[in-house]
Amino acid sequence: MARPTSATIHTDALRHNLSRVRALAPRSRVMAVVKADGYGHGLERVARALQGADAFGVAALSDAERLRAAGLSQPIVLLSGFNEADDIPQLRRLNVETVVHHATQLAMLEQAVDGDPIRCWLKVDSGMHRLGFAPEAVREAHARLRAMPAVADDIVLMNHFASSDEFEGKAGGGAQTRAQMQVFADATAGLAGARSLANSAAVLGWADAHADWVRPGGALYGISVVDGTTGADFGLRPAMTLGTRLIAVNRVRKGERIGYSATWTCPEDMPVGVAAIGYGDGYPRHVPTGTPVLLNGKPTAIVGRVSMDLMTLDLRGQPDAQPGDPVQLWGEGLPVETIAAAAGTIGYELVCSITRRVRFVEA
Ligand SMILES: *Cc1c(COP(=O)(O)O)cnc(C)c1O
């Protein structure tokens, strides 16, 4: 019998979320960010569902290769840029645009004179201090790119926000994003080219940062990283439902302890269910007792440690539950953000962590 653990990917939710992004940023083109295997949802599947996007953003040339092999002809942008000179012919062969964030890349592009011009996204470090040219180096980098035969004329100017999930309005909220916008505006003032600043959180909460191109990832999968919110609060729908089934129901006596390290003690004689999912499937091991799942559509709590293949559930609220009953770990009705909060992380990490033994189903 096949393991009953599955991740259902709702392509209608992906499309809905793209139209929601378009409604929120009506004057911007949309780069759908599909890095990390479409945030764990499956790269080709996601890209086919999001063909209405104006471009795709990836973090690896191998992902661009997969998109082209799947027959997708939209513009593709390599968000972390290329790393070596040998990547440049690949960019040309796959017709991929690249972020340029470092002087070493300028030197490589200057040498790469043979072949079609490559469209470049010049990245400004406006204050996150991860990738990008320092503000005072942007003009020179732009001028050098403009002069290169290897580089197409229509350079895009971009930055990336460190904390756009903090909106303005709350006490002191949003100061870093506001400052990053100003640094970016000053560093690029007067330079020709489209502008791109906004990730998902900025699409949701920073309308004046939408500019020419928005670059949502998480929002397209229905996930919010804004503290204390879920995608539904912004009219988004979850694109993944993670589910399994009960495979055992046991009566356990008062005082008996459940699972590895015996972290939970039955307060009374009670039924305990065993569901076929664990950290070997990508469910986070470190969620505490009390973390919710939906059993037969109703909230039920995990008790004891999540193990590699299994987890144990408090069935006192559903004493008639049977092996075979459906268990939902996240999705519609149980936001992945809730589980992420219990695990001390964000929803993105959970959906990116589903392992290969989970069966992916498209709905
Ligand atoms: C990942 C990424 C995004 C998308 O971020 P979300 O929070 O998922 O919207 C946008 N831009 C860049 C440069 C990225 O690396």
Coordinates of C-alpha atoms and ligand atoms in Angstrom, one line a residue:
M1 CA 0.0 0.0 0.0
A2 CA 1.3 3.4 -0.9
R3 CA 2.0 5.8 2.0
P4 CA -1.0 8.1 2.3
T5 CA 1.0 11.3 2.6
S6 CA 0.4 13.8 -0.1
A7 CA 0.9 17.5 -1.0
T8 CA -2.0 18.7 -3.1
I9 CA -1.1 21.7 -5.3
H10 CA -4.1 23.9 -6.1
T11 CA -3.3 25.5 -9.5
D12 CA -6.5 27.5 -9.3
A13 CA -5.2 29.1 -6.1
L14 CA -2.0 30.0 -7.8
R15 CA -3.9 31.7 -10.6
H16 CA -6.2 33.4 -8.1
N17 CA -3.2 34.7 -6.2
L18 CA -1.6 36.1 -9.3
S19 CA -4.7 38.0 -10.2
R20 CA -4.8 39.3 -6.6
V21 CA -1.3 40.5 -7.0
R22 CA -2.3 42.2 -10.2
A23 CA -5.2 43.9 -8.5
L24 CA -3.0 45.1 -5.7
A25 CA -0.3 46.4 -8.1
P26 CA -2.3 47.3 -11.2
R27 CA 0.4 49.5 -12.8
S28 CA 3.3 47.0 -12.4
R29 CA 4.5 44.0 -14.4
V30 CA 4.7 40.8 -12.3
M31 CA 7.8 38.6 -12.1
A32 CA 6.5 35.4 -10.5
V33 CA 9.3 34.1 -8.3
V34 CA 9.5 30.3 -8.6
K35 CA 12.9 29.7 -7.0
A36 CA 13.5 26.7 -4.8
D37 CA 11.3 24.4 -6.9
G38 CA 8.4 26.9 -6.9
Y39 CA 8.7 27.3 -3.1
G40 CA 8.4 23.5 -2.8
H41 CA 5.3 23.3 -4.9
G42 CA 7.0 22.0 -8.1
L43 CA 8.7 24.3 -10.6
E44 CA 7.1 23.2 -13.8
R45 CA 3.7 22.8 -12.3
V46 CA 3.8 26.3 -10.8
A47 CA 5.2 27.9 -13.9
R48 CA 2.5 26.4 -16.1
A49 CA -0.2 27.6 -13.7
L50 CA 1.4 31.1 -13.6
Q51 CA 1.9 31.5 -17.4
G52 CA 0.0 34.8 -17.1
A53 CA 3.0 36.3 -15.3
D54 CA 5.2 38.7 -17.2
A55 CA 8.4 36.9 -16.2
F56 CA 9.7 34.2 -13.9
G57 CA 12.4 34.6 -11.2
V58 CA 14.8 31.7 -10.4
A59 CA 17.9 31.4 -8.3
A60 CA 19.7 28.7 -10.3
L61 CA 20.5 28.3 -14.0
S62 CA 19.4 24.7 -13.7
D63 CA 15.9 26.0 -12.9
A64 CA 15.9 28.1 -16.0
E65 CA 17.0 25.1 -18.0
R66 CA 14.0 23.1 -16.6
L67 CA 11.6 25.9 -17.5
R68 CA 12.8 26.1 -21.1
A69 CA 12.7 22.3 -21.3
A70 CA 9.0 22.5 -20.2
G71 CA 8.4 24.7 -23.1
L72 CA 7.9 28.0 -21.2
S73 CA 9.0 31.0 -23.3
Q74 CA 8.4 33.8 -20.8
P75 CA 11.4 36.0 -19.8
I76 CA 13.4 34.4 -16.9
V77 CA 15.5 36.3 -14.5
L78 CA 18.4 34.7 -12.6
L79 CA 17.9 36.5 -9.3
S80 CA 21.2 35.7 -7.6
G81 CA 23.1 36.4 -10.8
F82 CA 25.7 34.3 -12.6
N83 CA 28.9 33.2 -10.8
E84 CA 31.4 32.3 -13.5
A85 CA 32.2 33.2 -17.0
D86 CA 31.0 29.8 -18.3
D87 CA 27.5 30.8 -17.2
I88 CA 27.3 33.6 -19.7
P89 CA 26.9 31.3 -22.8
Q90 CA 24.2 29.4 -20.9
L91 CA 22.3 32.7 -20.2
R92 CA 22.4 33.3 -24.0
R93 CA 21.5 29.8 -25.0
L94 CA 18.5 29.8 -22.6
N95 CA 17.6 33.4 -23.2
V96 CA 17.8 34.2 -19.5
E97 CA 18.2 37.7 -18.0
T98 CA 20.5 38.1 -15.1
V99 CA 20.9 40.2 -12.0
V100 CA 24.3 41.9 -11.8
H101 CA 25.2 42.7 -8.2
H102 CA 29.0 42.6 -8.1
A103 CA 32.1 44.0 -9.9
T104 CA 33.4 40.5 -10.7
Q105 CA 30.3 40.1 -12.9
L106 CA 31.0 43.3 -14.7
A107 CA 34.5 42.1 -15.6
M108 CA 33.2 38.8 -16.9
L109 CA 30.5 40.5 -19.0
E110 CA 33.1 42.8 -20.5
Q111 CA 35.0 39.8 -21.8
A112 CA 31.9 38.1 -23.2
V113 CA 31.7 40.0 -26.5
D114 CA 30.5 37.3 -28.8
G115 CA 26.7 36.6 -28.9
D116 CA 23.4 38.2 -28.3
P117 CA 23.1 41.0 -25.7
I118 CA 21.9 39.9 -22.3
R119 CA 19.3 41.8 -20.4
C120 CA 20.7 42.8 -16.9
W121 CA 19.0 43.8 -13.7
L122 CA 21.4 46.0 -11.8
K123 CA 21.1 45.4 -8.2
V124 CA 21.5 48.2 -5.7
D125 CA 22.3 47.5 -2.0
S126 CA 19.9 50.0 -0.5
G127 CA 20.5 48.7 3.0
M128 CA 19.9 45.0 3.3
H129 CA 23.6 44.3 2.8
R130 CA 23.3 41.0 1.1
L131 CA 23.6 41.4 -2.7
G132 CA 24.1 44.6 -4.6
F133 CA 26.3 47.5 -5.5
A134 CA 26.9 50.1 -2.8
P135 CA 24.8 53.3 -3.6
E136 CA 27.9 55.3 -4.5
A137 CA 29.0 52.6 -7.0
V138 CA 25.7 52.3 -8.9
R139 CA 26.3 55.1 -11.4
E140 CA 29.7 53.7 -12.5
A141 CA 28.3 50.2 -12.8
H142 CA 25.4 51.4 -14.8
A143 CA 27.6 53.3 -17.2
R144 CA 29.9 50.3 -17.6
L145 CA 26.9 48.0 -18.4
R146 CA 25.6 50.5 -20.9
A147 CA 28.9 50.5 -22.7
M148 CA 29.1 46.7 -23.0
P149 CA 28.2 44.9 -26.3
A150 CA 27.2 41.9 -24.2
V151 CA 24.5 43.9 -22.3
A152 CA 21.1 44.9 -23.7
D153 CA 20.3 48.6 -23.5
D154 CA 17.2 48.3 -21.3
I155 CA 18.8 47.7 -17.9
V156 CA 16.4 47.3 -15.0
L157 CA 17.3 48.9 -11.7
M158 CA 16.4 46.9 -8.6
N159 CA 16.9 46.5 -4.9
H160 CA 15.6 44.1 -2.2
F161 CA 13.9 44.9 1.0
A162 CA 15.0 43.5 4.4
S163 CA 11.9 44.2 6.4
S164 CA 9.0 45.2 4.2
D165 CA 6.8 42.8 6.3
E166 CA 6.7 45.7 8.8
F167 CA 4.2 48.1 7.5
E168 CA 4.1 51.8 8.3
G169 CA 1.6 53.1 10.8
K170 CA 2.5 51.1 13.9
A171 CA 4.9 52.8 16.3
G172 CA 8.1 53.3 14.3
G173 CA 7.1 50.6 11.9
G174 CA 8.5 50.6 8.4
A175 CA 11.4 52.9 9.0
Q176 CA 14.0 50.6 7.3
T177 CA 11.9 50.1 4.2
R178 CA 11.2 53.9 3.9
A179 CA 15.0 54.5 4.2
Q180 CA 15.8 51.8 1.7
M181 CA 13.4 53.4 -0.8
Q182 CA 15.1 56.7 -0.3
V183 CA 18.6 55.3 -0.8
F184 CA 17.5 53.5 -3.9
A185 CA 15.8 56.6 -5.3
D186 CA 19.0 58.7 -4.7
A187 CA 21.4 56.1 -6.0
T188 CA 19.4 55.7 -9.3
A189 CA 18.1 59.3 -9.8
G190 CA 18.3 60.2 -13.5
L191 CA 19.5 56.7 -14.7
A192 CA 17.5 55.2 -17.6
G193 CA 15.7 52.0 -16.9
A194 CA 12.6 50.4 -15.3
R195 CA 12.6 50.0 -11.5
S196 CA 11.8 47.0 -9.4
L197 CA 11.7 47.0 -5.6
A198 CA 8.8 45.0 -4.2
N199 CA 8.7 41.4 -2.9
S200 CA 5.4 40.0 -1.7
A201 CA 5.3 41.9 1.6
A202 CA 5.9 45.2 -0.3
V203 CA 3.2 44.2 -2.8
L204 CA 0.8 43.8 0.1
G205 CA 1.8 46.8 2.2
W206 CA 3.9 49.3 0.3
A207 CA 1.9 50.6 -2.7
D208 CA 4.4 53.4 -3.3
A209 CA 7.2 50.8 -3.8
H210 CA 5.4 48.9 -6.6
A211 CA 7.2 50.7 -9.4
D212 CA 7.5 49.0 -12.9
W213 CA 8.1 45.4 -11.8
V214 CA 6.9 43.6 -8.6
R215 CA 8.6 40.4 -7.7
P216 CA 6.2 38.3 -5.5
G217 CA 7.0 34.8 -4.4
G218 CA 5.2 33.8 -1.2
A219 CA 2.1 35.7 -2.0
L220 CA 1.6 33.7 -5.1
Y221 CA 1.6 30.5 -3.0
G222 CA -0.9 32.2 -0.6
I223 CA 1.6 32.7 2.2
S224 CA 2.0 35.8 4.3
V225 CA 5.2 36.7 6.2
V226 CA 3.6 39.7 7.9
D227 CA 3.6 38.8 11.6
G228 CA 0.3 37.7 13.0
T229 CA -1.4 37.4 9.6
T230 CA -2.2 34.7 7.1
G231 CA -2.5 34.9 3.3
A232 CA -6.3 34.8 3.7
D233 CA -6.1 38.2 5.5
F234 CA -4.9 39.7 2.1
G235 CA -7.4 37.7 0.0
L236 CA -4.9 35.0 -0.9
R237 CA -5.5 31.3 -1.1
P238 CA -3.2 28.6 0.1
A239 CA -1.7 26.7 -2.9
M240 CA -0.6 23.6 -1.0
T241 CA -2.6 21.2 1.2
L242 CA -0.5 18.7 3.1
G243 CA -2.4 15.7 4.1
T244 CA -2.2 12.1 5.3
R245 CA -4.3 9.5 7.1
L246 CA -4.6 7.9 10.5
I247 CA -3.0 4.5 10.4
A248 CA -3.7 3.4 14.0
V249 CA -6.0 4.3 16.9
N250 CA -4.9 3.1 20.4
R251 CA -6.4 3.3 23.8
V252 CA -3.8 4.5 26.2
R253 CA -4.1 4.5 30.0
K254 CA -3.9 7.5 32.3
G255 CA -0.3 8.2 33.3
E256 CA 1.2 6.4 30.3
R257 CA 3.6 8.5 28.3
I258 CA 3.6 9.0 24.5
G259 CA 6.5 8.8 22.0
Y260 CA 10.2 9.5 22.0
S261 CA 11.6 10.8 25.2
A262 CA 8.1 10.4 26.7
T263 CA 7.4 14.1 26.6
W264 CA 3.6 13.9 27.1
T265 CA 1.6 12.0 29.7
C266 CA -2.0 11.0 29.2
P267 CA -4.1 12.8 31.8
E268 CA -6.8 10.1 31.6
D269 CA -7.6 6.9 29.8
M270 CA -7.9 8.1 26.2
P271 CA -7.7 7.3 22.5
V272 CA -4.5 8.3 20.7
G273 CA -4.3 8.4 16.9
V274 CA -1.2 7.8 14.8
A275 CA -0.9 9.7 11.6
A276 CA 1.5 8.7 8.7
I277 CA 3.6 11.9 8.6
G278 CA 6.7 13.1 10.3
Y279 CA 9.9 15.1 9.8
G280 CA 11.0 12.6 7.1
D281 CA 8.2 14.1 5.0
G282 CA 9.2 17.7 5.9
Y283 CA 6.8 18.3 8.8
P284 CA 8.8 20.3 11.4
R285 CA 9.9 18.1 14.3
H286 CA 10.2 20.9 16.9
V287 CA 6.5 21.9 17.0
P288 CA 5.2 21.5 20.6
T289 CA 2.4 19.4 21.9
G290 CA -0.9 21.2 21.2
T291 CA 0.0 22.2 17.6
P292 CA -3.2 21.7 15.6
V293 CA -4.0 19.4 12.7
L294 CA -7.4 18.8 11.1
L295 CA -8.7 15.3 11.6
N296 CA -11.9 14.7 9.5
G297 CA -11.9 18.5 9.1
K298 CA -11.9 19.3 12.8
P299 CA -9.0 20.7 14.9
T300 CA -7.1 18.1 16.9
A301 CA -3.8 18.5 18.8
I302 CA -0.5 16.8 18.3
V303 CA 0.7 15.2 21.5
G304 CA 4.4 14.2 22.2
R305 CA 7.3 14.4 19.8
V306 CA 6.8 14.4 16.0
S307 CA 9.0 11.4 14.8
M308 CA 10.4 10.7 11.4
D309 CA 7.5 8.9 9.8
L310 CA 4.7 9.4 12.3
M311 CA 3.0 11.7 14.7
T312 CA 0.5 11.1 17.6
L313 CA -2.8 12.9 18.0
D314 CA -5.1 13.5 20.9
L315 CA -8.4 11.8 19.9
R316 CA -10.5 12.7 23.0
G317 CA -12.5 15.1 20.9
Q318 CA -13.1 12.4 18.2
P319 CA -13.3 9.1 20.0
D320 CA -14.9 7.4 17.0
A321 CA -12.0 8.2 14.7
Q322 CA -10.7 5.3 12.7
P323 CA -7.6 4.3 10.8
G324 CA -8.0 5.7 7.3
D325 CA -9.5 9.0 8.5
P326 CA -8.0 12.0 6.7
V327 CA -5.6 14.3 8.5
Q328 CA -4.7 17.7 7.2
L329 CA -1.4 19.3 8.4
W330 CA -1.9 22.6 6.6
G331 CA -3.9 24.2 3.8
E332 CA -7.4 25.7 3.5
G333 CA -8.8 25.9 7.1
L334 CA -5.4 25.5 8.8
P335 CA -2.9 28.1 7.6
V336 CA 0.7 27.0 7.2
E337 CA 1.5 30.3 8.9
T338 CA -0.1 28.8 12.1
I339 CA 2.2 25.8 12.0
A340 CA 5.2 28.0 11.1
A341 CA 4.6 30.1 14.2
A342 CA 4.5 27.0 16.3
A343 CA 7.7 25.9 14.7
G344 CA 9.4 29.3 15.2
T345 CA 9.8 29.9 11.4
I346 CA 7.9 31.3 8.4
G347 CA 5.5 29.4 6.1
Y348 CA 8.0 29.6 3.3
E349 CA 10.4 27.3 5.1
L350 CA 7.8 24.7 5.7
V351 CA 6.5 24.5 2.1
C352 CA 10.1 24.4 0.8
S353 CA 10.9 21.5 3.1
I354 CA 8.5 18.8 1.8
T355 CA 10.6 15.8 0.9
R356 CA 10.6 13.6 -2.1
R357 CA 8.7 10.7 -0.6
V358 CA 5.6 12.8 -0.4
R359 CA 3.3 12.3 -3.3
F360 CA 2.5 15.5 -5.2
V361 CA -1.0 15.7 -6.6
E362 CA -2.3 18.5 -8.8
A363 CA -5.8 19.8 -8.2
Ligands
LIG1 C1 12.9 35.5 -3.2 C2 13.0 36.8 -3.8 C3 11.8 37.6 -4.0 C4 10.4 37.0 -3.6 O1 10.3 37.2 -2.2 P1 8.9 36.9 -1.5 O2 9.0 37.3 -0.1 O3 8.7 35.4 -1.6 O4 7.9 37.6 -2.2 C5 11.9 38.8 -4.6 N1 13.0 39.3 -5.0 C6 14.2 38.6 -4.8 C7 15.5 39.3 -5.3 C8 14.2 37.4 -4.2 O5 15.4 36.8 -4.0

